[in-house]
mmCIF file with all atom_site columns, C-alpha atoms in Angstrom:
data_model
loop_
_atom_site.group_PDB
_atom_site.id
_atom_site.type_symbol
_atom_site.label_atom_id
_atom_site.label_alt_id
_atom_site.label_comp_id
_atom_site.label_asym_id
_atom_site.label_entity_id
_atom_site.label_seq_id
_atom_site.pdbx_PDB_ins_code
_atom_site.Cartn_x
_atom_site.Cartn_y
_atom_site.Cartn_z
_atom_site.occupancy
_atom_site.B_iso_or_equiv
_atom_site.pdbx_formal_charge
_atom_site.auth_seq_id
_atom_site.auth_comp_id
_atom_site.auth_asym_id
_atom_site.auth_atom_id
_atom_site.pdbx_PDB_model_num
ATOM 1   C CA . MET A 1 1   ? 0.000   0.000  0.000   1.00 78.00 ? 26  MET A CA 1
ATOM 2   C CA . LEU A 1 2   ? 2.785   2.442  0.907   1.00 87.00 ? 27  LEU A CA 1
ATOM 3   C CA . GLU A 1 3   ? 4.795   1.502  -2.171  1.00 92.00 ? 28  GLU A CA 1
ATOM 4   C CA . SER A 1 4   ? 1.785   2.293  -4.352  1.00 93.00 ? 29  SER A CA 1
ATOM 5   C CA . LEU A 1 5   ? 1.398   5.649  -2.601  1.00 91.00 ? 30  LEU A CA 1
ATOM 6   C CA . LYS A 1 6   ? 5.074   6.423  -3.154  1.00 92.00 ? 31  LYS A CA 1
ATOM 7   C CA . ARG A 1 7   ? 4.875   5.526  -6.864  1.00 96.00 ? 32  ARG A CA 1
ATOM 8   C CA . ARG A 1 8   ? 1.840   7.775  -7.364  1.00 96.00 ? 33  ARG A CA 1
ATOM 9   C CA . ALA A 1 9   ? 3.486   10.586 -5.389  1.00 95.00 ? 34  ALA A CA 1
ATOM 10  C CA . ALA A 1 10  ? 6.663   10.306 -7.459  1.00 96.00 ? 35  ALA A CA 1
ATOM 11  C CA . LYS A 1 11  ? 4.632   10.419 -10.669 1.00 97.00 ? 36  LYS A CA 1
ATOM 12  C CA . ALA A 1 12  ? 2.894   13.574 -9.393  1.00 97.00 ? 37  ALA A CA 1
ATOM 13  C CA . HIS A 1 13  ? 6.277   15.076 -8.365  1.00 97.00 ? 38  HIS A CA 1
ATOM 14  C CA . VAL A 1 14  ? 5.287   15.376 -4.687  1.00 96.00 ? 39  VAL A CA 1
ATOM 15  C CA . LEU A 1 15  ? 7.195   12.449 -3.170  1.00 95.00 ? 40  LEU A CA 1
ATOM 16  C CA . ASP A 1 16  ? 9.585   14.854 -1.431  1.00 95.00 ? 41  ASP A CA 1
ATOM 17  C CA . ARG A 1 17  ? 6.588   16.248 0.525   1.00 90.00 ? 42  ARG A CA 1
ATOM 18  C CA . ILE A 1 18  ? 5.400   12.892 1.886   1.00 88.00 ? 43  ILE A CA 1
ATOM 19  C CA . ASP A 1 19  ? 6.804   10.885 4.780   1.00 87.00 ? 44  ASP A CA 1
ATOM 20  C CA . ALA A 1 20  ? 4.975   7.556  4.594   1.00 85.00 ? 45  ALA A CA 1
ATOM 21  C CA . ARG A 1 21  ? 5.651   5.214  7.526   1.00 85.00 ? 46  ARG A CA 1
ATOM 22  C CA . VAL A 1 22  ? 4.490   1.839  8.771   1.00 85.00 ? 47  VAL A CA 1
ATOM 23  C CA . THR A 1 23  ? 3.244   2.199  12.350  1.00 83.00 ? 48  THR A CA 1
ATOM 24  C CA . SER A 1 24  ? 2.139   -0.010 15.205  1.00 82.00 ? 49  SER A CA 1
ATOM 25  C CA . ALA A 1 25  ? -0.958  0.018  17.408  1.00 75.00 ? 50  ALA A CA 1
ATOM 26  C CA . GLU A 1 26  ? 1.083   1.516  20.255  1.00 79.00 ? 51  GLU A CA 1
ATOM 27  C CA . THR A 1 27  ? 2.871   4.362  18.478  1.00 86.00 ? 52  THR A CA 1
ATOM 28  C CA . MET A 1 28  ? 3.291   5.957  15.096  1.00 89.00 ? 53  MET A CA 1
ATOM 29  C CA . GLY A 1 29  ? 7.035   6.302  15.665  1.00 90.00 ? 54  GLY A CA 1
ATOM 30  C CA . ILE A 1 30  ? 7.135   9.989  14.772  1.00 94.00 ? 55  ILE A CA 1
ATOM 31  C CA . GLY A 1 31  ? 9.026   11.303 17.798  1.00 93.00 ? 56  GLY A CA 1
ATOM 32  C CA . ASP A 1 32  ? 11.805  12.471 15.477  1.00 96.00 ? 57  ASP A CA 1
ATOM 33  C CA . LEU A 1 33  ? 9.371   14.918 13.829  1.00 96.00 ? 58  LEU A CA 1
ATOM 34  C CA . GLU A 1 34  ? 8.617   17.013 16.927  1.00 97.00 ? 59  GLU A CA 1
ATOM 35  C CA . GLY A 1 35  ? 7.547   20.529 15.922  1.00 98.00 ? 60  GLY A CA 1
ATOM 36  C CA . THR A 1 36  ? 8.246   20.055 12.203  1.00 97.00 ? 61  THR A CA 1
ATOM 37  C CA . VAL A 1 37  ? 4.960   18.994 10.572  1.00 96.00 ? 62  VAL A CA 1
ATOM 38  C CA . ASP A 1 38  ? 2.822   21.559 8.686   1.00 95.00 ? 63  ASP A CA 1
ATOM 39  C CA . PHE A 1 39  ? -0.061  19.305 7.672   1.00 96.00 ? 64  PHE A CA 1
ATOM 40  C CA . THR A 1 40  ? -1.404  15.897 8.652   1.00 95.00 ? 65  THR A CA 1
ATOM 41  C CA . LEU A 1 41  ? -3.989  13.984 6.644   1.00 94.00 ? 66  LEU A CA 1
ATOM 42  C CA . ALA A 1 42  ? -5.933  11.561 8.846   1.00 96.00 ? 67  ALA A CA 1
ATOM 43  C CA . PHE A 1 43  ? -8.352  10.054 6.342   1.00 96.00 ? 68  PHE A CA 1
ATOM 44  C CA . ALA A 1 44  ? -10.488 7.077  7.385   1.00 95.00 ? 69  ALA A CA 1
ATOM 45  C CA . MET A 1 45  ? -7.983  5.786  9.907   1.00 93.00 ? 70  MET A CA 1
ATOM 46  C CA . VAL A 1 46  ? -8.212  7.368  13.375  1.00 95.00 ? 71  VAL A CA 1
ATOM 47  C CA . HIS A 1 47  ? -10.995 4.953  14.332  1.00 95.00 ? 72  HIS A CA 1
ATOM 48  C CA . GLU A 1 48  ? -8.485  2.122  13.814  1.00 90.00 ? 73  GLU A CA 1
ATOM 49  C CA . PHE A 1 49  ? -6.328  3.312  16.739  1.00 90.00 ? 74  PHE A CA 1
ATOM 50  C CA . PRO A 1 50  ? -7.078  1.780  20.144  1.00 89.00 ? 75  PRO A CA 1
ATOM 51  C CA . ASP A 1 51  ? -7.257  5.292  21.663  1.00 92.00 ? 76  ASP A CA 1
ATOM 52  C CA . ALA A 1 52  ? -7.697  8.408  19.512  1.00 95.00 ? 77  ALA A CA 1
ATOM 53  C CA . LYS A 1 53  ? -6.169  10.563 22.252  1.00 95.00 ? 78  LYS A CA 1
ATOM 54  C CA . TYR A 1 54  ? -2.781  8.853  21.782  1.00 94.00 ? 79  TYR A CA 1
ATOM 55  C CA . PHE A 1 55  ? -2.970  9.402  18.033  1.00 95.00 ? 80  PHE A CA 1
ATOM 56  C CA . PHE A 1 56  ? -3.768  13.099 18.418  1.00 98.00 ? 81  PHE A CA 1
ATOM 57  C CA . ALA A 1 57  ? -1.131  13.554 21.140  1.00 97.00 ? 82  ALA A CA 1
ATOM 58  C CA . GLU A 1 58  ? 1.562   12.256 18.775  1.00 97.00 ? 83  GLU A CA 1
ATOM 59  C CA . VAL A 1 59  ? 0.266   14.419 15.928  1.00 98.00 ? 84  VAL A CA 1
ATOM 60  C CA . ALA A 1 60  ? 0.146   17.507 18.166  1.00 98.00 ? 85  ALA A CA 1
ATOM 61  C CA . ARG A 1 61  ? 3.754   16.967 19.329  1.00 98.00 ? 86  ARG A CA 1
ATOM 62  C CA . ALA A 1 62  ? 4.949   16.566 15.745  1.00 98.00 ? 87  ALA A CA 1
ATOM 63  C CA . SER A 1 63  ? 3.019   19.609 14.503  1.00 98.00 ? 88  SER A CA 1
ATOM 64  C CA . LYS A 1 64  ? 4.335   23.132 14.173  1.00 98.00 ? 89  LYS A CA 1
ATOM 65  C CA . GLN A 1 65  ? 2.401   26.027 15.697  1.00 97.00 ? 90  GLN A CA 1
ATOM 66  C CA . ASN A 1 66  ? -0.672  26.730 13.499  1.00 96.00 ? 91  ASN A CA 1
ATOM 67  C CA . ALA A 1 67  ? -0.298  23.405 11.662  1.00 98.00 ? 92  ALA A CA 1
ATOM 68  C CA . CYS A 1 68  ? -3.446  21.841 10.186  1.00 98.00 ? 93  CYS A CA 1
ATOM 69  C CA . VAL A 1 69  ? -4.895  18.354 10.493  1.00 98.00 ? 94  VAL A CA 1
ATOM 70  C CA . LEU A 1 70  ? -7.573  17.201 8.080   1.00 99.00 ? 95  LEU A CA 1
ATOM 71  C CA . LEU A 1 71  ? -9.621  14.574 9.913   1.00 98.00 ? 96  LEU A CA 1
ATOM 72  C CA . ALA A 1 72  ? -12.143 12.571 7.895   1.00 98.00 ? 97  ALA A CA 1
ATOM 73  C CA . GLU A 1 73  ? -13.923 9.374  8.864   1.00 98.00 ? 98  GLU A CA 1
ATOM 74  C CA . PRO A 1 74  ? -16.306 7.251  6.763   1.00 98.00 ? 99  PRO A CA 1
ATOM 75  C CA . ARG A 1 75  ? -19.884 8.213  7.624   1.00 95.00 ? 100 ARG A CA 1
ATOM 76  C CA . GLY A 1 76  ? -21.256 4.680  7.315   1.00 90.00 ? 101 GLY A CA 1
ATOM 77  C CA . HIS A 1 77  ? -18.552 3.193  9.525   1.00 93.00 ? 102 HIS A CA 1
ATOM 78  C CA . VAL A 1 78  ? -17.973 5.844  12.216  1.00 96.00 ? 103 VAL A CA 1
ATOM 79  C CA . ARG A 1 79  ? -21.086 7.034  14.047  1.00 95.00 ? 104 ARG A CA 1
ATOM 80  C CA . ASP A 1 80  ? -21.677 10.704 14.865  1.00 95.00 ? 105 ASP A CA 1
ATOM 81  C CA . ASP A 1 81  ? -21.000 10.157 18.575  1.00 96.00 ? 106 ASP A CA 1
ATOM 82  C CA . ALA A 1 82  ? -17.729 8.351  17.824  1.00 97.00 ? 107 ALA A CA 1
ATOM 83  C CA . PHE A 1 83  ? -16.613 11.220 15.575  1.00 98.00 ? 108 PHE A CA 1
ATOM 84  C CA . ALA A 1 84  ? -17.520 13.697 18.329  1.00 98.00 ? 109 ALA A CA 1
ATOM 85  C CA . THR A 1 85  ? -15.377 11.637 20.716  1.00 97.00 ? 110 THR A CA 1
ATOM 86  C CA . GLU A 1 86  ? -12.467 11.875 18.267  1.00 98.00 ? 111 GLU A CA 1
ATOM 87  C CA . LEU A 1 87  ? -12.874 15.658 18.076  1.00 98.00 ? 112 LEU A CA 1
ATOM 88  C CA . ALA A 1 88  ? -12.919 15.851 21.888  1.00 98.00 ? 113 ALA A CA 1
ATOM 89  C CA . ALA A 1 89  ? -9.742  13.745 22.043  1.00 98.00 ? 114 ALA A CA 1
ATOM 90  C CA . ALA A 1 90  ? -8.085  16.107 19.571  1.00 98.00 ? 115 ALA A CA 1
ATOM 91  C CA . ALA A 1 91  ? -9.103  19.126 21.658  1.00 98.00 ? 116 ALA A CA 1
ATOM 92  C CA . VAL A 1 92  ? -7.509  17.658 24.799  1.00 98.00 ? 117 VAL A CA 1
ATOM 93  C CA . THR A 1 93  ? -4.175  17.526 22.950  1.00 97.00 ? 118 THR A CA 1
ATOM 94  C CA . GLY A 1 94  ? -4.366  21.142 21.743  1.00 98.00 ? 119 GLY A CA 1
ATOM 95  C CA . LEU A 1 95  ? -5.883  20.560 18.303  1.00 98.00 ? 120 LEU A CA 1
ATOM 96  C CA . SER A 1 96  ? -8.954  22.747 17.826  1.00 98.00 ? 121 SER A CA 1
ATOM 97  C CA . VAL A 1 97  ? -11.685 22.516 15.207  1.00 98.00 ? 122 VAL A CA 1
ATOM 98  C CA . SER A 1 98  ? -11.247 25.305 12.681  1.00 97.00 ? 123 SER A CA 1
ATOM 99  C CA . GLU A 1 99  ? -14.232 24.231 10.585  1.00 97.00 ? 124 GLU A CA 1
ATOM 100 C CA . ARG A 1 100 ? -16.351 21.233 9.703   1.00 98.00 ? 125 ARG A CA 1
ATOM 101 C CA . LEU A 1 101 ? -15.852 20.155 6.104   1.00 98.00 ? 126 LEU A CA 1
ATOM 102 C CA . ALA A 1 102 ? -18.191 18.685 3.503   1.00 96.00 ? 127 ALA A CA 1
ATOM 103 C CA . ILE A 1 103 ? -16.428 15.621 2.089   1.00 97.00 ? 128 ILE A CA 1
ATOM 104 C CA . LYS A 1 104 ? -18.575 13.070 0.288   1.00 96.00 ? 129 LYS A CA 1
ATOM 105 C CA . ARG A 1 105 ? -19.552 10.072 2.458   1.00 96.00 ? 130 ARG A CA 1
ATOM 106 C CA . SER A 1 106 ? -17.421 11.394 5.311   1.00 98.00 ? 131 SER A CA 1
ATOM 107 C CA . GLN A 1 107 ? -17.591 13.259 8.556   1.00 97.00 ? 132 GLN A CA 1
ATOM 108 C CA . ALA A 1 108 ? -14.750 15.732 8.384   1.00 98.00 ? 133 ALA A CA 1
ATOM 109 C CA . ALA A 1 109 ? -13.142 18.626 10.162  1.00 99.00 ? 134 ALA A CA 1
ATOM 110 C CA . LEU A 1 110 ? -10.106 20.817 9.739   1.00 99.00 ? 135 LEU A CA 1
ATOM 111 C CA . LEU A 1 111 ? -8.170  21.040 12.992  1.00 99.00 ? 136 LEU A CA 1
ATOM 112 C CA . PHE A 1 112 ? -5.339  23.393 13.873  1.00 98.00 ? 137 PHE A CA 1
ATOM 113 C CA . LYS A 1 113 ? -2.706  23.528 16.566  1.00 97.00 ? 138 LYS A CA 1
ATOM 114 C CA . LYS A 1 114 ? -2.865  26.642 18.699  1.00 86.00 ? 139 LYS A CA 1
#
């Protein structure tokens, strides 16, 4: 899956902007990125983590001040209350909702780090 992403990114001349990593259930292994990330795309995957708060805590530590996180979850798979719980977990880590987004078949929000 990651190799396919890298091939498509190379073809689109954006591979140098992507840091694709294999992670574990316990950590994403991004401690080396502290304070360096401008943008995080979390598309249809936060619900796969055992605890969303740990995911957002790692993302918040890696993010620069005013960095953005696009969070989107599949509407048919993640209930409204579960998405609200994810947003609350993000808020605890310092990621605030900037706006709710309209993405087809998804619940989505743009978050930013204060």
